[in-house]
Amino acid sequence: MAPPYSNGYGYTPSALPTSSYDYGHRSNGDFQSICDDIFASFNTMLERLWSYTNGRGRRTAWSLATKGMQQMRRNMTRRRLLSFPHLLVALWMLVMLWGERWVFASRVSSCDWDHWEDWPAGATPHHLIFVADPQIIDPHSYPGRPWPLNPLTYAITDNYMRRSYKQLQKQLHPDTVFFLGDLFDGGREWKTAKGNFDDPEWAKESRPADEQKYVKEWHRKYGEEFWLQEYERFGNIFYDSWNLGGVFPGKGQRGRKLISSLPGNHDYGFGAEVKVPARHRFNAYFGETNRVDVIGNHTFVSVDTVSLSADTSSMGDRVDLEPIYGPAQEFLKGVKKTKRRLAEKEMRFWRGEVEELVFEQKVEDLASADYSTLPTMDQNEYAPDFPTVLLTHVPLYRDPGTPCGPMREHWPPAKPPKGQTTPVVPDHRNAISVSGGYQYQNVLGLDDSIKLIKSIGNIIHAFSGDDHDYCEVVHTADQENVPEITVKSISMAMGVPTPGFQMVSLYNPIDDQGNPLPGAPKTTLQTHLCLLPQQLSTFMTYAVLGVLSILILIVRAFLVRALNLQPFALDPVQHTSSAILPIFKAKAEGDDRAAYDVQPTSGTSSSKFPSSARVSTARTRGQSISTRATSPNPKGKSASPGKWGWGQNRGPRIEIRRDAYYDDKERNDGSSWRPASRSRSALGLVGREIWTTSWRVAWMVLLFFAYLTYKG
């Protein structure tokens, strides 16, 4: 019995070891001990990994490599390579090359300038293309989508625009490319490095409810760095392909230009809700948003109408919006002088003169200096005034229901009543809706439209974007009957089945003073809408071919069974029998050495094994199996008699015949044996053939599609 107050094992408490570890304090020695333990564990783990790599791991890798090589050898035969499933894969590859590459080249080449231009013989027109609303997809486009879908959507939509734009450059070689705004989809949502980016209090309620729950997440995750990544992505799609159109311009042209500075409401907002810090960032990377360019003896005036619209906003009475619309208004006040100066500068270039102003070098008294005689580019009424083209992201005002014409894809024009030859007006289904909402307005206000046209002057045509579909109208007299084309979006994700871009041919021959030459065409501008492939139609082609492929493979699997054709599915690899398993069972104890299939050593003659000869004469078919026998015992060593043939005594044996385990259907024709197996049902063989061929076609087709997607 243990003494009182003991621990039950006969030891007193004082004899037990006590811990002196202080949980509130760790010495340097304790820390060093922990580090040593971690290092020892890590070292042990590395040793085990190295041991596995040099032992079992190496054997496993070698086994897998051997099996892979065996499988490859079985698959790389001519008959198998030219089998029906692989021919079906080749058909898929051709269809995908058509849908992902060739159809873009075919569509764009059909829009070649020679197919629709109608200029006098010997004309050298300037070729210009408008690209509208690329609006590259980003987290703002489809918020809440799971991870795999959004990156896949980015890749597919980017590749569509990249392939279209590459063919645009390769096939058409434009002299100038203009972008008409909405370069990004969520550009106005990505925070800037500096400046207040929060929505004003009066605008928070107008944001759609499905966006409000994502605003904080957007501002936390997507800032200046993310916007720069999107800028690089835009450049990879459009800027990197610019040189595919050639280094030199067309005959008689001054140079090639790419201008992408016109903003859209998705780039930094609309009207009173424009994000001024985002506009500063846009200007810094894309250039001045309000600008004048002389191209092909025409003057192009780009106006930041998304900011200009703040001047007529209903919030103007409550909030100071001058920082938003001020720059656009200042630009319009001096735009006519800017046009004259740039036209004169252009004429100096063609006359071979110095383009910049030349000042006289002299010293004058500041009080008596005469500033009225300073040289200037502005020749007032004597300056040439080229035909002017207005560029605005938001279309000009028109009455509700103004039809857009037969080339609008959303809805064709309404059929006019019997006897009426003019279009139906109003036709609301065929028209751009005169409406607006949070951060957008489908058309400019009437006052803003009139201000634009009056301030710029001599506008022969206007081009706009924003709507994503084609619309062609001629405005009313209060807007000087200006014709306007709203350009289709080039993106496949903008709700219009058939994307496109607008081609413009400019031809305005002039003399050295900027006046039209005698006999010059009255119309100096021709346009053509170039339609791109319908991606939905391409996907439908893939879907139909996929269904047909499955049906064909099912029919083929039944024909293979019915007509006894060569199946595509390979039989499993049969491994040789192990030497451990016996081929003979000794009838008497002590003679089972020959039961093991052991190869004799090189120094031992087969004549020493009479049992091999007997078996060989008895079985001609199993000769390669039964001629092998065990090696004799080493000299000087005697084996004790034991069970199952480990002794010296050789008694009668019972042969375990291989014929019982192998098919013998082909013994009479001299062909080699093959492993026996349980008879499979016909349906099971058909199912195995269907699965094998379908899987082979599926993974090869998907791998090729992934390659095309990766290459862009």
XYZ file of C-alpha atoms in Angstrom:
712
model
C 0.000 0.000 0.000
C 1.332 3.384 -0.930
C 2.108 5.738 1.891
C -0.218 8.634 2.595
C -0.037 11.629 0.283
C 1.887 9.638 -2.323
C 1.211 9.645 -6.047
C 0.192 5.977 -6.088
C 3.523 4.710 -7.434
C 5.431 4.636 -4.141
C 7.250 7.926 -4.741
C 6.890 10.941 -2.567
C 5.982 14.202 -4.275
C 9.401 15.614 -3.506
C 11.028 12.807 -5.473
C 9.180 13.679 -8.681
C 10.897 15.916 -11.201
C 9.586 19.447 -11.180
C 9.415 21.919 -14.048
C 11.145 25.216 -13.609
C 9.817 26.593 -16.988
C 8.554 30.102 -16.601
C 5.640 30.656 -19.040
C 5.920 34.380 -18.681
C 9.543 34.614 -19.751
C 11.701 32.992 -22.468
C 15.456 33.186 -22.318
C 17.766 33.264 -25.309
C 18.580 29.617 -24.683
C 14.916 28.647 -24.963
C 14.610 30.544 -28.262
C 17.772 28.886 -29.566
C 16.363 25.491 -28.587
C 13.150 26.155 -30.540
C 15.156 27.214 -33.592
C 17.272 24.058 -33.298
C 14.121 21.918 -33.173
C 12.675 23.623 -36.240
C 15.946 23.247 -38.111
C 16.205 19.587 -37.110
C 12.633 18.904 -38.265
C 13.278 20.677 -41.554
C 16.519 18.741 -42.014
C 14.742 15.460 -41.286
C 12.051 16.306 -43.794
C 14.669 17.076 -46.453
C 16.457 13.802 -45.716
C 13.216 11.834 -46.084
C 12.418 13.645 -49.299
C 15.901 12.927 -50.656
C 15.612 9.295 -49.586
C 12.233 9.000 -51.309
C 13.587 10.676 -54.435
C 16.533 8.286 -54.660
C 14.533 5.220 -53.693
C 10.856 4.677 -54.133
C 10.310 8.016 -55.857
C 12.841 7.221 -58.552
C 11.315 3.798 -59.108
C 7.846 5.296 -59.293
C 8.976 7.952 -61.765
C 10.732 5.341 -63.880
C 7.657 3.129 -63.808
C 5.414 5.992 -64.859
C 7.842 7.006 -67.598
C 8.020 3.435 -68.854
C 4.266 3.113 -68.912
C 3.992 6.469 -70.664
C 6.468 5.419 -73.326
C 4.656 2.137 -73.814
C 1.357 3.968 -74.194
C 2.933 6.425 -76.610
C 4.353 3.606 -78.730
C 0.925 2.034 -78.875
C -0.645 5.337 -79.944
C 1.989 6.449 -82.435
C 1.280 3.818 -85.043
C 0.209 4.927 -88.507
C -3.089 3.104 -88.315
C -3.952 4.728 -85.012
C -2.818 8.218 -85.994
C -5.032 8.072 -89.079
C -7.985 6.656 -87.174
C -11.432 8.215 -87.391
C -11.351 10.112 -84.033
C -8.136 11.870 -85.070
C -9.637 12.771 -88.427
C -12.550 14.265 -86.511
C -10.068 16.270 -84.423
C -8.475 17.566 -87.629
C -11.925 18.701 -88.789
C -12.419 20.519 -85.478
C -9.068 22.241 -85.859
C -10.021 23.534 -89.284
C -13.368 24.789 -88.005
C -11.740 26.523 -85.036
C -9.082 28.113 -87.230
C -11.913 29.444 -89.342
C -13.902 30.702 -86.331
C -10.945 32.124 -84.398
C -8.720 33.403 -87.226
C -9.762 33.154 -90.863
C -13.262 34.590 -90.556
C -11.851 37.879 -89.243
C -9.508 38.210 -92.210
C -12.324 37.336 -94.606
C -14.779 39.856 -93.157
C -12.295 42.724 -93.033
C -10.899 42.067 -96.507
C -14.437 42.268 -97.908
C -14.508 45.900 -96.724
C -11.449 46.928 -98.733
C -11.408 50.548 -99.856
C -11.543 49.614 -103.532
C -14.854 47.827 -102.988
C -16.853 50.955 -102.152
C -14.836 54.147 -102.811
C -16.084 56.248 -105.725
C -13.492 58.945 -106.438
C -12.229 60.266 -109.767
C -9.430 58.377 -111.444
C -6.030 59.203 -109.993
C -7.426 60.356 -106.636
C -5.294 59.849 -103.540
C -7.780 59.802 -100.651
C -6.882 59.768 -96.978
C -8.105 56.567 -95.311
C -9.506 56.958 -91.802
C -11.257 54.525 -89.460
C -13.433 55.223 -86.414
C -13.388 52.684 -83.564
C -16.132 53.149 -80.977
C -16.722 51.814 -77.485
C -14.134 49.056 -77.022
C -15.130 49.291 -73.343
C -12.774 46.504 -72.228
C -14.444 44.193 -69.729
C -13.396 44.549 -66.087
C -14.791 43.839 -62.577
C -17.344 46.621 -63.083
C -18.915 44.831 -66.072
C -20.243 41.698 -64.373
C -19.907 42.154 -60.600
C -20.477 39.036 -58.560
C -19.495 36.562 -61.250
C -17.427 33.613 -59.953
C -13.704 33.482 -60.603
C -13.472 31.190 -63.646
C -16.115 33.031 -65.685
C -14.760 36.576 -65.455
C -11.190 35.783 -66.620
C -12.619 33.658 -69.439
C -14.875 36.536 -70.475
C -11.910 38.929 -70.428
C -9.852 36.599 -72.621
C -12.602 35.950 -75.186
C -13.670 39.601 -75.564
C -10.078 40.868 -75.666
C -9.147 38.300 -78.303
C -12.156 39.268 -80.415
C -11.110 42.930 -80.478
C -7.426 42.079 -80.904
C -8.092 39.826 -83.900
C -10.451 42.360 -85.475
C -8.029 45.230 -84.984
C -5.047 43.238 -86.285
C -6.916 42.440 -89.478
C -8.023 46.076 -89.693
C -4.375 47.103 -89.747
C -3.107 44.272 -91.970
C -5.851 44.390 -94.585
C -6.876 48.071 -94.699
C -3.677 49.980 -93.750
C -5.509 53.077 -92.465
C -3.698 56.412 -92.393
C -5.574 57.535 -89.265
C -7.513 55.762 -86.514
C -9.809 57.668 -84.139
C -11.318 56.179 -80.976
C -14.696 57.645 -80.005
C -14.628 57.150 -76.232
C -15.561 54.513 -73.644
C -12.149 52.906 -73.808
C -12.783 51.242 -70.433
C -15.938 49.922 -68.823
C -15.220 50.826 -65.193
C -12.622 53.569 -65.627
C -14.645 56.016 -63.560
C -14.741 53.564 -60.625
C -11.010 52.975 -60.160
C -9.543 55.371 -57.614
C -6.821 57.821 -58.480
C -3.623 58.219 -56.487
C -4.671 61.727 -55.454
C -7.940 63.598 -55.156
C -11.350 62.874 -53.655
C -12.988 59.987 -55.468
C -16.158 59.568 -53.410
C -19.566 60.178 -54.934
C -21.099 63.483 -53.805
C -23.884 63.113 -51.275
C -26.564 64.178 -53.722
C -25.421 61.521 -56.243
C -25.165 58.505 -53.950
C -28.854 57.685 -54.123
C -28.894 57.767 -57.910
C -26.385 54.915 -58.202
C -28.145 51.615 -59.060
C -28.770 49.325 -56.109
C -26.871 46.435 -57.679
C -23.744 48.640 -57.809
C -23.998 50.235 -54.367
C -23.027 47.033 -52.567
C -19.797 46.817 -54.590
C -18.595 50.435 -54.328
C -16.570 49.972 -51.140
C -14.986 46.806 -52.476
C -14.069 48.537 -55.761
C -12.469 51.463 -53.974
C -10.560 49.130 -51.674
C -9.281 46.675 -54.286
C -9.012 48.716 -57.487
C -7.021 51.910 -57.517
C -4.347 53.664 -59.528
C -2.255 50.537 -59.983
C -5.205 48.565 -61.337
C -6.090 51.387 -63.757
C -2.517 51.340 -65.051
C -2.822 47.604 -65.634
C -6.010 48.249 -67.606
C -4.208 50.969 -69.579
C -1.486 48.460 -70.451
C -4.141 45.941 -71.415
C -5.769 48.477 -73.744
C -2.382 49.148 -75.288
C -1.711 45.440 -75.793
C -4.924 45.155 -77.793
C -4.704 48.327 -79.899
C -1.343 50.095 -79.650
C 0.890 47.046 -80.110
C -0.742 46.237 -83.461
C -0.354 49.728 -84.937
C 2.752 48.930 -86.975
C 0.968 46.062 -88.708
C -0.598 48.764 -90.882
C 2.804 49.804 -92.142
C 5.284 52.477 -91.208
C 4.531 54.839 -94.094
C 1.170 56.451 -94.930
C -0.720 56.149 -98.190
C 0.285 58.002 -101.325
C 0.102 61.777 -100.944
C -0.548 61.659 -97.175
C 1.456 63.458 -94.541
C 1.706 60.651 -91.973
C -0.111 58.067 -89.894
C -1.971 58.985 -86.690
C -3.691 57.137 -83.866
C -5.825 59.394 -81.647
C -7.571 57.929 -78.602
C -8.079 61.008 -76.401
C -11.844 61.428 -76.817
C -13.431 60.394 -73.483
C -16.659 58.554 -72.761
C -18.938 58.432 -69.758
C -17.454 55.071 -68.703
C -13.981 56.611 -68.691
C -14.676 59.240 -66.029
C -18.404 59.912 -65.730
C -21.057 62.137 -67.267
C -22.289 65.674 -66.626
C -22.438 66.791 -63.031
C -21.082 63.442 -61.862
C -17.787 63.577 -63.797
C -14.864 62.476 -61.591
C -12.400 65.343 -62.079
C -9.384 63.388 -60.680
C -10.172 60.589 -63.127
C -10.317 63.140 -65.962
C -6.867 64.474 -65.034
C -5.520 60.915 -65.132
C -7.161 60.274 -68.512
C -5.663 63.484 -69.947
C -2.218 62.555 -68.661
C -2.158 59.195 -70.455
C -4.337 59.696 -73.547
C -3.831 63.371 -74.331
C -5.959 66.517 -74.378
C -9.636 65.649 -74.625
C -10.584 68.879 -76.461
C -8.462 69.153 -79.585
C -8.274 70.110 -83.265
C -6.515 67.984 -85.902
C -6.043 68.721 -89.598
C -6.183 65.404 -91.455
C -6.571 64.845 -95.189
C -7.403 68.539 -95.818
C -10.241 68.293 -93.286
C -10.427 69.730 -89.779
C -11.433 67.298 -87.032
C -12.714 68.861 -83.818
C -12.937 66.538 -80.787
C -15.013 67.838 -77.865
C -15.309 66.464 -74.340
C -19.116 66.517 -74.371
C -19.432 64.346 -71.250
C -17.947 67.274 -69.288
C -19.658 69.984 -71.358
C -23.065 68.525 -70.421
C -22.542 69.586 -66.802
C -23.284 73.189 -67.867
C -26.933 72.332 -68.566
C -27.289 69.872 -65.659
C -30.193 70.324 -63.251
C -27.657 70.286 -60.413
C -26.082 73.527 -61.645
C -28.251 75.596 -59.280
C -27.175 73.615 -56.214
C -23.514 72.786 -56.887
C -20.639 74.678 -58.516
C -19.952 72.623 -61.651
C -17.637 75.090 -63.376
C -14.526 72.912 -62.705
C -16.211 70.203 -64.775
C -17.531 72.095 -67.817
C -15.106 75.044 -67.727
C -12.293 73.581 -69.898
C -14.712 72.494 -72.648
C -16.374 75.905 -72.720
C -13.039 77.716 -72.940
C -12.049 75.454 -75.808
C -15.238 76.213 -77.755
C -14.734 79.969 -77.335
C -11.451 79.870 -79.226
C -12.012 76.843 -81.495
C -12.514 78.875 -84.700
C -9.187 80.657 -84.239
C -7.540 77.325 -83.513
C -8.971 75.919 -86.731
C -7.620 78.819 -88.786
C -4.148 78.646 -87.221
C -3.825 74.900 -87.807
C -5.116 75.212 -91.383
C -2.512 77.894 -92.122
C 0.176 75.734 -90.535
C -0.870 72.845 -92.769
C -0.677 75.019 -95.875
C 2.813 76.177 -94.927
C 3.912 72.569 -94.782
C 2.597 71.824 -98.277
C 4.161 75.022 -99.642
C 7.503 74.003 -98.174
C 7.639 76.914 -95.727
C 8.563 76.992 -92.054
C 5.472 75.910 -90.141
C 6.126 77.911 -86.985
C 6.009 81.700 -86.644
C 9.216 83.634 -87.369
C 9.822 86.704 -85.174
C 12.102 89.631 -86.068
C 15.151 89.900 -83.868
C 15.431 93.498 -82.576
C 15.686 95.493 -79.347
C 12.874 97.939 -78.462
C 11.956 100.075 -75.540
C 9.233 98.387 -73.550
C 7.143 101.536 -73.326
C 7.216 102.222 -77.059
C 7.044 98.644 -78.388
C 4.304 98.024 -80.974
C 2.530 94.746 -80.378
C -0.046 95.198 -83.130
C 2.379 94.101 -85.830
C 3.389 90.776 -84.303
C 3.209 87.876 -86.768
C 0.253 85.509 -86.370
C -1.078 82.366 -87.951
C -4.642 83.668 -87.798
C -5.398 85.324 -91.126
C -9.057 85.972 -90.134
C -11.371 85.810 -93.143
C -8.471 85.237 -95.528
C -7.410 82.015 -93.803
C -8.393 78.716 -95.406
C -11.258 76.914 -93.716
C -11.219 73.207 -94.393
C -14.410 71.132 -94.196
C -14.932 70.367 -90.499
C -15.854 67.048 -88.881
C -17.239 67.023 -85.324
C -16.325 64.142 -83.012
C -18.340 63.601 -79.834
C -18.850 60.536 -77.700
C -22.508 61.304 -76.945
C -24.724 61.721 -80.040
C -26.272 65.103 -80.851
C -29.848 65.838 -79.901
C -32.716 64.638 -82.063
C -36.455 64.473 -81.521
C -37.718 61.311 -79.799
C -38.527 58.604 -82.297
C -36.159 59.882 -85.024
C -35.413 56.715 -87.044
C -31.833 55.520 -87.430
C -32.271 53.819 -90.794
C -32.139 50.265 -92.146
C -28.559 49.514 -90.990
C -29.491 49.660 -87.312
C -29.388 46.160 -85.851
C -31.453 46.601 -82.686
C -34.671 46.834 -84.660
C -35.349 47.388 -88.365
C -37.388 50.418 -89.464
C -41.160 50.175 -89.213
C -42.888 49.316 -92.470
C -44.536 52.466 -93.868
C -48.232 52.429 -94.795
C -49.223 51.661 -98.352
C -48.362 54.522 -100.640
C -45.910 56.209 -98.240
C -42.339 56.421 -99.538
C -40.740 58.211 -96.592
C -39.700 56.493 -93.332
C -42.191 56.202 -90.505
C -41.751 59.047 -87.994
C -41.748 58.608 -85.073
C -40.269 55.113 -85.049
C -39.248 54.564 -81.419
C -38.007 51.008 -81.877
C -35.582 52.027 -84.628
C -34.472 55.217 -82.839
C -32.003 56.074 -80.082
C -33.962 56.583 -76.905
C -33.878 60.205 -75.729
C -33.351 59.410 -72.053
C -30.702 59.236 -69.349
C -29.807 57.857 -65.945
C -26.924 57.396 -63.530
C -23.704 58.442 -65.279
C -25.183 58.368 -68.789
C -27.371 60.260 -71.215
C -28.240 58.761 -74.588
C -28.118 62.081 -76.478
C -26.878 65.570 -75.677
C -29.293 68.281 -74.661
C -30.635 70.513 -77.424
C -28.828 73.598 -76.088
C -25.488 71.783 -75.922
C -25.916 70.455 -79.465
C -26.691 73.873 -80.905
C -23.797 75.432 -78.962
C -21.396 72.850 -80.398
C -22.449 73.376 -84.006
C -22.553 77.175 -83.831
C -19.248 77.473 -81.974
C -17.296 75.229 -84.361
C -18.828 76.207 -87.709
C -18.585 74.712 -91.199
C -19.429 71.205 -89.952
C -20.051 68.860 -92.874
C -20.400 65.709 -90.787
C -20.511 64.474 -87.186
C -19.495 61.102 -85.759
C -20.383 59.779 -82.310
C -20.375 56.602 -80.231
C -21.976 55.547 -76.939
C -25.047 53.760 -78.346
C -23.125 50.630 -79.492
C -25.302 50.295 -82.607
C -25.351 52.045 -85.953
C -27.516 55.128 -86.402
C -27.551 57.561 -89.316
C -29.581 60.780 -89.138
C -29.675 64.240 -90.692
C -30.399 66.889 -88.078
C -32.893 69.688 -88.335
C -32.289 73.237 -89.538
C -31.616 74.576 -86.036
C -28.620 72.214 -86.048
C -27.678 73.291 -89.593
C -28.816 69.989 -91.156
C -25.610 68.291 -90.066
C -25.507 64.585 -90.974
C -24.391 62.311 -88.142
C -23.354 58.685 -87.915
C -23.293 56.890 -84.574
C -20.628 54.218 -84.930
C -21.094 50.596 -83.929
C -19.084 49.200 -81.036
C -16.110 47.025 -81.951
C -16.711 44.817 -78.898
C -18.764 41.617 -78.963
C -19.976 42.209 -75.368
C -21.982 45.418 -75.894
C -25.370 43.842 -76.537
C -25.201 44.059 -80.349
C -24.773 40.705 -82.153
C -22.688 42.112 -85.015
C -19.879 44.509 -84.008
C -18.206 46.767 -86.532
C -16.251 49.929 -87.265
C -16.707 52.934 -89.546
C -14.493 53.563 -92.553
C -14.132 57.107 -93.926
C -12.430 58.128 -97.165
C -11.384 61.799 -97.405
C -10.535 63.521 -100.680
C -10.304 67.322 -100.855
C -7.779 68.486 -103.489
C -6.724 72.125 -102.880
C -4.342 74.735 -104.258
C -1.490 76.405 -102.355
C -3.927 78.811 -100.699
C -6.236 76.096 -99.386
C -9.007 76.617 -101.960
C -10.617 73.621 -103.738
C -9.265 72.860 -107.178
C -11.535 73.320 -110.186
C -13.470 70.124 -110.873
C -12.953 68.815 -107.357
C -15.840 66.665 -106.046
C -18.433 68.556 -104.046
C -18.633 65.743 -101.510
C -15.246 65.341 -99.876
C -16.160 62.508 -97.507
C -17.423 58.964 -98.121
C -18.271 56.387 -95.445
C -18.710 52.655 -95.218
C -19.808 50.420 -92.320
C -17.615 47.322 -91.989
C -19.268 44.478 -90.101
C -17.260 41.969 -88.088
C -18.079 38.287 -87.424
C -20.939 37.352 -85.129
C -19.267 35.570 -82.241
C -22.570 34.049 -81.160
C -22.901 32.489 -84.604
C -19.395 31.063 -84.275
C -20.237 29.521 -80.901
C -23.434 28.058 -82.373
C -21.333 26.469 -85.116
C -19.145 24.883 -82.447
C -22.223 23.632 -80.580
C -23.762 22.047 -83.686
C -20.466 20.404 -84.617
C -20.131 19.129 -81.047
C -23.550 17.437 -81.149
C -22.822 15.953 -84.571
C -19.450 14.691 -83.358
C -21.054 12.840 -80.442
C -23.714 11.300 -82.654
C -21.129 10.208 -85.229
C -18.937 8.612 -82.558
C -21.942 6.736 -81.122
C -22.893 5.378 -84.544
C -19.275 4.413 -85.206
C -19.063 2.530 -81.889
C -22.065 0.370 -82.838
C -20.641 -0.244 -86.313
C -17.318 -1.359 -84.815
C -19.144 -4.061 -82.870
C -21.558 -5.005 -85.628
C -19.042 -5.134 -88.493
C -16.135 -6.406 -86.368
C -14.019 -3.338 -87.221
C -10.786 -2.323 -85.500
C -11.762 -0.586 -82.231
C -10.056 2.623 -81.140
C -10.036 1.654 -77.456
C -6.838 -0.211 -76.592
C -6.816 -3.315 -74.450
C -5.156 -2.899 -71.049
C -1.406 -3.546 -70.961
C -0.709 -7.143 -69.822
C 2.296 -7.453 -67.546
C 4.464 -10.620 -67.499
C 3.885 -13.048 -64.682
C 6.014 -12.748 -61.574
C 8.764 -15.296 -60.897
C 7.456 -15.710 -57.392
C 4.317 -17.552 -58.480
C 4.774 -21.318 -59.079
C 4.186 -22.985 -62.419
C 4.389 -26.521 -60.967
C 3.046 -28.004 -57.839
C 5.086 -30.862 -56.456
C 3.117 -34.073 -56.064
C 5.615 -35.264 -53.499
C 7.288 -33.154 -50.877
C 10.805 -32.013 -51.544
C 10.604 -31.424 -55.307
C 9.195 -27.979 -55.865
C 12.244 -26.125 -57.079
C 11.062 -26.216 -60.677
C 7.774 -24.698 -59.616
C 9.400 -21.274 -59.705
C 10.050 -19.542 -62.993
C 13.669 -18.637 -62.364
C 16.035 -17.903 -65.244
C 19.278 -19.968 -65.100
C 22.477 -18.083 -64.779
C 24.724 -17.493 -67.741
C 27.298 -19.948 -66.462
C 24.869 -22.861 -66.230
C 23.958 -25.023 -69.188
C 20.331 -25.866 -69.823
C 21.330 -29.520 -70.191
C 21.617 -29.788 -66.432
C 17.861 -29.509 -66.113
C 16.134 -32.584 -67.501
C 12.778 -31.369 -66.341
C 12.936 -28.564 -68.899
C 13.311 -30.985 -71.756
C 10.429 -33.109 -70.632
C 8.151 -30.147 -70.374
C 9.378 -28.780 -73.684
C 8.524 -32.001 -75.539
C 5.174 -32.194 -73.859
C 4.155 -28.583 -74.713
C 5.202 -26.875 -77.896
C 3.067 -23.796 -77.297
C 4.314 -22.994 -73.784
C 7.953 -23.520 -74.595
C 9.095 -20.053 -73.649
C 7.536 -20.508 -70.255
C 8.279 -24.073 -69.265
C 11.862 -24.352 -70.531
C 13.075 -22.151 -67.719
C 14.045 -23.912 -64.465
C 15.773 -23.269 -61.212
C 19.492 -23.112 -60.793
C 21.222 -25.967 -58.921
C 22.351 -25.453 -55.417
C 25.819 -24.038 -54.966
C 28.591 -26.518 -54.584
C 29.365 -27.611 -51.089
C 25.952 -26.695 -49.801
C 23.219 -29.175 -49.183
C 19.627 -28.126 -48.917
C 17.570 -29.728 -46.254
C 14.449 -31.432 -47.452
C 11.404 -29.296 -47.032
C 7.941 -28.734 -48.274
C 7.133 -27.430 -51.772
C 10.355 -28.348 -53.504
C 13.046 -26.774 -51.347
C 14.680 -30.169 -50.818
C 16.865 -32.246 -53.117
C 14.307 -34.954 -53.777
C 12.629 -34.711 -57.165
C 9.285 -36.426 -57.204
C 6.307 -36.365 -59.550
C 4.862 -32.966 -60.387
C 1.535 -31.548 -61.487
C 1.913 -28.816 -64.112
C -0.265 -25.745 -63.651
C -1.083 -25.303 -67.315
C -1.139 -21.810 -68.703
C -3.666 -22.929 -71.273
C -6.266 -22.868 -68.543
C -5.693 -19.176 -68.055
C -5.165 -18.061 -71.643
C -7.437 -18.029 -74.635
C -6.840 -20.926 -76.995
C -9.058 -19.820 -79.837
C -6.170 -19.256 -82.237
C -3.936 -22.230 -81.430
C -4.550 -23.911 -84.752
C -3.517 -20.946 -86.928
C -0.131 -20.587 -85.266
C -0.766 -17.095 -83.890
C 0.489 -16.084 -80.478
C -1.675 -16.448 -77.406
C -3.324 -13.538 -75.674
C -4.618 -13.145 -72.138
C -7.960 -14.637 -71.429
C -10.672 -12.439 -70.060
C -14.235 -12.611 -69.114
C -16.549 -12.082 -72.031
C -17.844 -8.551 -72.020
C -21.353 -7.699 -73.070
C -21.801 -6.032 -76.449
C -23.216 -2.928 -74.782
C -20.184 -2.677 -72.504
C -17.793 -2.789 -75.465
C -19.822 -0.138 -77.289
C -19.856 2.080 -74.210
C -16.104 1.729 -73.782
C -15.564 2.672 -77.432
C -17.864 5.709 -77.127
C -16.105 6.943 -73.995
C -12.589 6.424 -75.377
C -13.217 8.151 -78.702
C -15.249 10.996 -77.168
C -12.618 11.707 -74.544
C -9.840 11.654 -77.133
C -11.654 14.157 -79.356
C -12.723 16.350 -76.413
C -9.340 16.876 -74.773
C -7.510 17.431 -78.045
C -10.101 19.969 -79.238
C -10.149 21.822 -75.908
C -6.360 21.879 -75.817
C -6.236 23.405 -79.301
C -8.881 25.990 -78.362
C -6.888 26.889 -75.243
C -3.804 27.345 -77.425
C -5.664 29.674 -79.809
C -7.046 31.631 -76.853
C -3.612 31.943 -75.271
C -2.033 33.159 -78.506
C -4.732 35.832 -78.857
